[in-house]
Coordinates of N, CA and C in Angstrom, one line a residue:
X1 N -15.7 -23.4 -7.6 CA -16.4 -22.1 -7.3 C -16.3 -21.9 -5.8
X2 N -15.9 -20.7 -5.4 CA -15.8 -20.3 -4.0 C -17.1 -20.0 -3.4
X3 N -17.3 -20.6 -2.2 CA -18.5 -20.4 -1.4 C -18.2 -19.2 -0.5
X4 N -18.5 -18.0 -1.0 CA -18.2 -16.8 -0.2 C -18.9 -16.7 1.1
X5 N -20.2 -17.1 1.1 CA -21.0 -17.1 2.3 C -20.4 -18.0 3.4
X6 N -19.9 -19.2 3.0 CA -19.3 -20.1 4.0 C -18.0 -19.5 4.5
X7 N -17.2 -18.9 3.7 CA -16.0 -18.2 4.1 C -16.3 -17.1 5.1
X8 N -17.3 -16.3 4.8 CA -17.6 -15.2 5.7 C -18.1 -15.8 7.1
X9 N -18.9 -16.8 7.0 CA -19.3 -17.4 8.3 C -18.1 -18.0 9.1
X10 N -17.1 -18.5 8.3 CA -15.9 -19.0 9.0 C -15.1 -17.9 9.6
X11 N -15.1 -16.7 8.9 CA -14.4 -15.5 9.5 C -15.1 -15.1 10.8
X12 N -16.4 -15.2 10.8 CA -17.2 -14.9 12.0 C -16.8 -15.8 13.2
X13 N -16.4 -17.0 12.9 CA -16.0 -17.9 13.9 C -14.5 -17.8 14.3
X14 N -13.8 -16.8 13.6 CA -12.4 -16.6 13.9 C -11.4 -17.3 13.1
X15 N -11.8 -17.9 11.9 CA -10.9 -18.7 11.1 C -10.2 -17.7 10.1
X16 N -8.9 -17.5 10.5 CA -8.1 -16.6 9.7 C -7.8 -17.1 8.3
X17 N -7.8 -18.4 8.1 CA -7.6 -19.0 6.8 C -8.7 -18.7 5.9
X18 N -9.9 -18.5 6.4 CA -11.1 -18.2 5.6 C -10.9 -16.8 5.0
X19 N -10.4 -15.9 5.8 CA -10.2 -14.5 5.3 C -9.1 -14.5 4.2
X20 N -8.1 -15.3 4.4 CA -7.1 -15.5 3.4 C -7.6 -16.0 2.1
X21 N -8.5 -17.0 2.2 CA -9.2 -17.6 1.0 C -10.1 -16.5 0.3
X22 N -10.8 -15.7 1.1 CA -11.6 -14.6 0.5 C -10.7 -13.7 -0.3
X23 N -9.5 -13.3 0.4 CA -8.6 -12.4 -0.3 C -8.1 -13.0 -1.6
X24 N -7.7 -14.3 -1.5 CA -7.2 -14.9 -2.7 C -8.2 -15.0 -3.8
X25 N -9.5 -15.3 -3.4 CA -10.5 -15.4 -4.4 C -11.0 -14.1 -5.0
X26 N -11.1 -13.0 -4.2 CA -11.6 -11.8 -4.6 C -10.7 -10.6 -4.6
X27 N -9.5 -10.7 -4.0 CA -8.6 -9.6 -3.8 C -8.3 -8.8 -5.0
X28 N -7.9 -9.6 -6.1 CA -7.5 -8.9 -7.3 C -8.7 -8.1 -7.9
X29 N -9.9 -8.7 -8.0 CA -11.0 -7.9 -8.5 C -11.4 -6.8 -7.6
X30 N -11.3 -7.0 -6.3 CA -11.6 -5.9 -5.4 C -10.6 -4.7 -5.5
X31 N -9.4 -5.1 -5.7 CA -8.4 -4.0 -5.9 C -8.7 -3.2 -7.2
X32 N -9.1 -4.0 -8.3 CA -9.4 -3.3 -9.5 C -10.6 -2.4 -9.3
X33 N -11.6 -2.8 -8.6 CA -12.8 -1.9 -8.3 C -12.3 -0.7 -7.6
X34 N -11.5 -0.9 -6.5 CA -11.1 0.2 -5.7 C -10.2 1.2 -6.6
X35 N -9.4 0.7 -7.5 CA -8.6 1.6 -8.4 C -9.5 2.4 -9.3
X36 N -10.6 1.8 -9.8 CA -11.5 2.5 -10.6 C -12.2 3.6 -9.9
X37 N -12.5 3.4 -8.6 CA -13.3 4.4 -7.8 C -12.3 5.5 -7.4
X38 N -11.1 5.1 -6.9 CA -10.2 6.0 -6.3 C -9.2 6.7 -7.3
X39 N -9.0 6.0 -8.4 CA -8.0 6.4 -9.4 C -6.6 6.6 -8.9
X40 N -6.3 5.9 -7.8 CA -4.9 5.9 -7.3 C -4.6 4.5 -6.7
X41 N -3.5 3.9 -7.1 CA -3.2 2.6 -6.6 C -2.9 2.6 -5.1
X42 N -2.2 3.6 -4.6 CA -1.9 3.6 -3.2 C -3.2 3.6 -2.3
X43 N -4.1 4.5 -2.7 CA -5.4 4.5 -2.0 C -6.2 3.3 -2.1
X44 N -6.2 2.7 -3.4 CA -6.9 1.5 -3.6 C -6.4 0.3 -2.7
X45 N -5.1 0.2 -2.6 CA -4.5 -0.8 -1.7 C -4.9 -0.6 -0.3
X46 N -4.9 0.7 0.1 CA -5.3 1.0 1.5 C -6.8 0.7 1.7
X47 N -7.6 1.0 0.7 CA -9.1 0.7 0.8 C -9.3 -0.8 0.9
X48 N -8.6 -1.5 0.1 CA -8.8 -3.0 0.1 C -8.4 -3.6 1.5
X49 N -7.3 -3.1 2.0 CA -6.9 -3.6 3.3 C -7.9 -3.3 4.4
X50 N -8.4 -2.0 4.4 CA -9.3 -1.6 5.4 C -10.7 -2.4 5.2
X51 N -11.0 -2.6 3.9 CA -12.3 -3.4 3.7 C -12.2 -4.8 4.2
X52 N -11.0 -5.4 4.0 CA -10.8 -6.8 4.5 C -10.8 -6.8 6.1
X53 N -10.3 -5.8 6.7 CA -10.3 -5.7 8.1 C -11.8 -5.6 8.6
X54 N -12.5 -4.8 7.9 CA -14.0 -4.6 8.2 C -14.7 -5.9 8.0
X55 N -14.4 -6.7 6.9 CA -15.0 -8.0 6.7 C -14.7 -8.9 7.9
X56 N -13.5 -8.9 8.3 CA -13.1 -9.7 9.5 C -13.9 -9.3 10.7
X57 N -14.0 -8.0 11.0 CA -14.7 -7.5 12.2 C -16.2 -7.7 12.2
X58 N -16.8 -7.5 11.0 CA -18.2 -7.5 10.9 C -18.8 -8.8 10.2
X59 N -18.0 -9.8 10.1 CA -18.5 -11.0 9.5 C -19.7 -11.6 10.2
X60 N -19.8 -11.4 11.5 CA -20.9 -11.9 12.3 C -22.2 -11.2 11.9
X61 N -22.1 -10.0 11.2 CA -23.3 -9.2 10.8 C -23.9 -9.7 9.5
X62 N -23.1 -10.5 8.8 CA -23.5 -10.9 7.4 C -24.8 -11.8 7.5
X63 N -25.8 -11.4 6.7 CA -27.1 -12.2 6.7 C -27.4 -12.6 5.3
X64 N -27.3 -13.8 5.0 CA -27.6 -14.4 3.6 C -29.0 -14.0 3.1
X65 N -29.9 -13.9 4.0 CA -31.3 -13.6 3.6 C -31.4 -12.2 3.1
X66 N -30.5 -11.3 3.3 CA -30.5 -9.9 2.8 C -29.8 -9.7 1.6
X67 N -29.0 -10.7 1.1 CA -28.2 -10.5 -0.1 C -27.1 -11.5 -0.2
X68 N -26.5 -11.6 -1.4 CA -25.4 -12.6 -1.5 C -24.1 -12.1 -0.9
X69 N -23.2 -13.0 -0.7 CA -22.0 -12.7 0.1 C -21.0 -11.9 -0.8
X70 N -20.9 -12.1 -2.0 CA -20.0 -11.3 -2.9 C -20.5 -9.8 -2.9
X71 N -21.8 -9.6 -3.0 CA -22.3 -8.3 -3.0 C -22.0 -7.6 -1.6
X72 N -22.1 -8.4 -0.6 CA -21.7 -7.8 0.8 C -20.3 -7.3 0.8
X73 N -19.4 -8.2 0.3 CA -18.0 -7.8 0.2 C -17.7 -6.5 -0.5
X74 N -18.3 -6.5 -1.7 CA -18.1 -5.3 -2.6 C -18.8 -4.0 -2.1
X75 N -19.9 -4.2 -1.3 CA -20.5 -3.1 -0.7 C -19.6 -2.5 0.4
X76 N -19.0 -3.3 1.2 CA -18.0 -2.9 2.2 C -16.9 -2.1 1.5
X77 N -16.3 -2.7 0.4 CA -15.2 -2.0 -0.3 C -15.7 -0.7 -0.9
X78 N -16.8 -0.7 -1.5 CA -17.3 0.6 -2.1 C -17.5 1.6 -1.1
X79 N -18.2 1.3 0.0 CA -18.4 2.3 1.1 C -17.1 2.8 1.6
X80 N -16.1 1.9 1.8 CA -14.7 2.3 2.3 C -14.1 3.3 1.3
X81 N -14.2 3.0 0.0 CA -13.7 3.9 -1.1 C -14.3 5.3 -1.0
X82 N -15.7 5.3 -0.9 CA -16.4 6.5 -0.9 C -16.0 7.4 0.3
X83 N -15.9 6.7 1.4 CA -15.4 7.4 2.6 C -14.1 8.0 2.4
X84 N -13.2 7.3 1.8 CA -11.8 7.8 1.6 C -11.9 9.0 0.6
X85 N -12.7 9.0 -0.4 CA -12.9 10.1 -1.3 C -13.4 11.3 -0.6
X86 N -14.4 11.1 0.3 CA -14.9 12.3 1.0 C -13.8 12.8 1.9
X87 N -13.1 12.0 2.6 CA -12.0 12.5 3.5 C -10.9 13.1 2.8
X88 N -10.6 12.6 1.6 CA -9.5 13.2 0.8 C -9.8 14.6 0.4
X89 N -11.1 15.0 0.1 CA -11.5 16.3 -0.2 C -11.2 17.3 1.0
X90 N -11.2 16.8 2.2 CA -10.9 17.6 3.3 C -9.5 17.7 3.7
X91 N -8.7 16.8 3.2 CA -7.3 16.7 3.5 C -6.5 17.5 2.4
X92 N -5.7 18.4 2.9 CA -4.8 19.2 2.0 C -3.4 18.8 2.3
X93 N -2.7 18.1 1.4 CA -1.3 17.7 1.7 C -0.4 18.9 1.8
X94 N 0.4 19.0 2.8 CA 1.3 20.1 3.0 C 2.6 19.5 3.3
X95 N 3.7 20.0 2.6 CA 5.0 19.6 2.9 C 5.4 20.0 4.3
X96 N 6.2 19.2 5.0 CA 6.5 19.5 6.4 C 7.2 20.9 6.6
X97 N 8.0 21.2 5.6 CA 8.7 22.5 5.7 C 7.7 23.7 5.6
X98 N 6.5 23.5 5.0 CA 5.6 24.6 4.8 C 4.5 24.7 6.0
X99 N 4.6 23.8 7.0 CA 3.6 23.8 8.0 C 3.6 25.1 8.8
X100 N 4.7 25.9 8.9 CA 4.7 27.1 9.7 C 4.2 28.3 8.8
X101 N 4.2 28.1 7.5 CA 3.9 29.1 6.5 C 2.4 28.9 6.0
X102 N 1.6 30.0 6.1 CA 0.3 29.8 5.6 C 0.3 29.4 4.1
X103 N -0.6 28.5 3.7 CA -0.6 28.0 2.3 C -0.7 29.2 1.3
X104 N -1.5 30.2 1.6 CA -1.6 31.3 0.7 C -0.2 32.0 0.4
X105 N 0.6 32.2 1.4 CA 1.9 32.8 1.2 C 2.8 31.9 0.3
X106 N 2.7 30.6 0.5 CA 3.5 29.7 -0.3 C 3.1 29.8 -1.8
X107 N 1.7 29.8 -2.0 CA 1.2 30.0 -3.4 C 1.7 31.3 -4.0
X108 N 1.6 32.4 -3.2 CA 2.0 33.7 -3.8 C 3.5 33.7 -4.1
X109 N 4.3 33.1 -3.2 CA 5.7 33.1 -3.4 C 6.0 32.3 -4.7
X110 N 5.4 31.1 -4.8 CA 5.6 30.3 -6.0 C 5.2 31.0 -7.3
X111 N 4.1 31.7 -7.3 CA 3.6 32.4 -8.5 C 4.6 33.5 -8.8
X112 N 5.1 34.2 -7.8 CA 6.1 35.3 -8.0 C 7.4 34.7 -8.5
X113 N 7.8 33.6 -7.9 CA 9.1 32.9 -8.3 C 9.0 32.4 -9.8
X114 N 7.8 32.0 -10.2 CA 7.7 31.5 -11.6 C 7.9 32.5 -12.7
X115 N 7.8 33.8 -12.3 CA 8.0 34.9 -13.2 C 9.5 34.8 -13.6
X116 N 9.8 34.9 -14.8 CA 11.2 34.9 -15.2 C 12.0 36.1 -14.6
X117 N 13.2 35.9 -14.3 CA 14.0 37.0 -13.6 C 14.2 38.2 -14.6
X118 N 14.1 38.0 -15.9 CA 14.2 39.1 -16.8 C 12.8 39.7 -17.1
X119 N 11.8 39.2 -16.5 CA 10.4 39.6 -16.8 C 10.2 41.0 -16.3
X120 N 9.5 41.8 -17.2 CA 9.2 43.2 -16.8 C 8.2 43.2 -15.6
X121 N 7.3 42.3 -15.7 CA 6.3 42.2 -14.6 C 7.0 42.0 -13.2
X122 N 7.9 41.0 -13.2 CA 8.6 40.7 -12.0 C 9.4 41.9 -11.5
X123 N 10.1 42.6 -12.4 CA 10.9 43.8 -12.1 C 10.0 44.8 -11.5
X124 N 8.8 45.0 -12.1 CA 7.9 46.0 -11.5 C 7.3 45.6 -10.2
X125 N 7.0 44.4 -10.1 CA 6.4 43.9 -8.8 C 7.5 44.0 -7.7
X126 N 8.7 43.8 -8.0 CA 9.8 43.9 -7.0 C 9.9 45.3 -6.5
X127 N 9.5 46.3 -7.2 CA 9.6 47.7 -6.8 C 8.5 48.1 -5.8
X128 N 7.4 47.3 -5.8 CA 6.3 47.6 -4.9 C 6.7 47.2 -3.5
X129 N 6.1 47.8 -2.5 CA 6.3 47.4 -1.1 C 5.7 46.0 -0.9
X130 N 6.1 45.3 0.0 CA 5.7 43.9 0.2 C 4.2 43.7 0.4
X131 N 3.5 44.6 1.1 CA 2.1 44.5 1.4 C 1.3 44.7 0.1
X132 N 1.7 45.7 -0.7 CA 1.0 46.0 -2.0 C 1.2 44.8 -2.9
X133 N 2.4 44.3 -3.0 CA 2.7 43.1 -3.9 C 1.8 41.9 -3.5
X134 N 1.8 41.6 -2.2 CA 1.0 40.5 -1.7 C -0.5 40.7 -2.0
X135 N -1.0 41.9 -1.8 CA -2.4 42.2 -2.0 C -2.7 42.0 -3.5
X136 N -1.9 42.5 -4.4 CA -2.1 42.4 -5.8 C -2.0 40.9 -6.3
X137 N -1.0 40.2 -5.8 CA -0.9 38.8 -6.2 C -2.1 38.0 -5.6
X138 N -2.5 38.3 -4.4 CA -3.7 37.6 -3.9 C -4.9 37.8 -4.7
X139 N -5.0 39.1 -5.2 CA -6.2 39.4 -6.1 C -6.1 38.6 -7.4
X140 N -5.0 38.7 -8.1 CA -4.9 38.1 -9.4 C -4.5 36.7 -9.5
X141 N -3.7 36.2 -8.5 CA -3.3 34.8 -8.5 C -4.3 33.9 -7.8
X142 N -4.7 34.3 -6.6 CA -5.7 33.5 -5.8 C -7.1 33.9 -6.0
X143 N -7.4 35.0 -6.7 CA -8.8 35.4 -7.0 C -9.5 35.9 -5.8
X144 N -8.8 36.4 -4.8 CA -9.5 36.9 -3.5 C -10.1 38.3 -3.8
X145 N -11.2 38.5 -3.1 CA -11.7 39.9 -3.1 C -11.0 40.7 -2.1
X146 N -11.2 42.1 -2.2 CA -10.5 43.0 -1.2 C -10.9 42.6 0.2
X147 N -12.1 42.2 0.4 CA -12.5 41.9 1.8 C -11.8 40.6 2.3
X148 N -11.7 39.6 1.4 CA -10.9 38.4 1.8 C -9.5 38.7 2.1
X149 N -8.9 39.6 1.3 CA -7.5 39.9 1.5 C -7.4 40.7 2.9
X150 N -8.3 41.6 3.1 CA -8.3 42.3 4.4 C -8.3 41.4 5.6
X151 N -9.2 40.3 5.5 CA -9.3 39.4 6.6 C -8.0 38.6 6.7
X152 N -7.4 38.2 5.6 CA -6.2 37.3 5.7 C -5.0 38.1 6.1
X153 N -4.9 39.4 5.8 CA -3.8 40.2 6.2 C -4.0 40.9 7.5
X154 N -5.3 40.7 8.1 CA -5.7 41.4 9.3 C -5.4 42.9 9.2
X155 N -6.0 43.4 8.1 CA -5.8 44.9 7.8 C -7.2 45.5 7.5
X156 N -7.3 46.8 7.7 CA -8.6 47.4 7.4 C -8.9 47.3 5.8
X157 N -10.1 47.2 5.5 CA -10.5 47.0 4.1 C -10.1 48.2 3.3
X158 N -10.3 49.4 3.8 CA -9.9 50.6 3.1 C -8.4 50.6 2.7
X159 N -7.6 50.2 3.7 CA -6.1 50.1 3.5 C -5.8 49.1 2.4
X160 N -6.4 48.0 2.3 CA -6.2 47.0 1.3 C -6.6 47.5 -0.1
X161 N -7.7 48.2 -0.1 CA -8.2 48.8 -1.4 C -7.2 49.8 -1.9
X162 N -6.7 50.6 -1.0 CA -5.7 51.7 -1.3 C -4.4 51.0 -1.8
X163 N -3.9 50.0 -1.1 CA -2.7 49.3 -1.5 C -2.8 48.7 -2.9
X164 N -3.9 48.1 -3.2 CA -4.1 47.5 -4.5 C -4.2 48.6 -5.5
X165 N -5.0 49.6 -5.3 CA -5.1 50.7 -6.3 C -3.8 51.4 -6.5
X166 N -3.0 51.8 -5.5 CA -1.7 52.4 -5.7 C -0.7 51.5 -6.3
X167 N -0.8 50.2 -5.9 CA 0.1 49.2 -6.5 C -0.1 49.0 -8.0
X168 N -1.4 49.0 -8.4 CA -1.7 48.8 -9.8 C -1.3 50.1 -10.6
X169 N -1.5 51.2 -10.0 CA -1.0 52.5 -10.7 C 0.5 52.4 -10.9
X170 N 1.2 52.0 -9.9 CA 2.7 51.9 -10.0 C 3.1 50.9 -11.1
X171 N 2.4 49.7 -11.1 CA 2.7 48.7 -12.1 C 2.4 49.2 -13.5
X172 N 1.3 50.0 -13.7 CA 0.9 50.5 -15.0 C 2.0 51.5 -15.4
X173 N 2.5 52.3 -14.5 CA 3.5 53.3 -14.9 C 4.8 52.6 -15.3
X174 N 5.2 51.6 -14.5 CA 6.4 50.8 -14.7 C 6.4 50.0 -16.0
X175 N 5.2 49.5 -16.3 CA 5.2 48.6 -17.5 C 4.9 49.4 -18.8
X176 N 4.6 50.7 -18.7 CA 4.4 51.5 -19.9 C 5.6 52.2 -20.4

């Protein structure tokens, strides 16, 4: 049986072998816990590595009177995983080629491109001016209100409402 507390105390004294023993003894289980929390192997591996670095750095803070050593290890891992989940919600992955293009424009282009080339809707949307098409797609694909579209296009609200209304009338005529 591994004496986790003794290994953590050894880490606090700078014994790298003790950290290796901790990883050997608990690394597989810790990785499994991280996978269950994060649901991604790559993030779980990163969380485990960061947790072990924190164990190394904070080993001197471990206090046996406050809890057992294994619990301390898993608490560090759990906190690291939760921090990564919180940060992941704020991070939106963007392909390097899309960095100069606002994400909304990319989504609108993708939605338009997914319409079949023989589609009546695509044919009718192509007949609209670019601003009307963007406003209509932003309304129906992204779910934006007229006010949100006006803010994103840096256009007056009345103009956006008119573009959408005229564009929808043209679409109705074209599709009937």
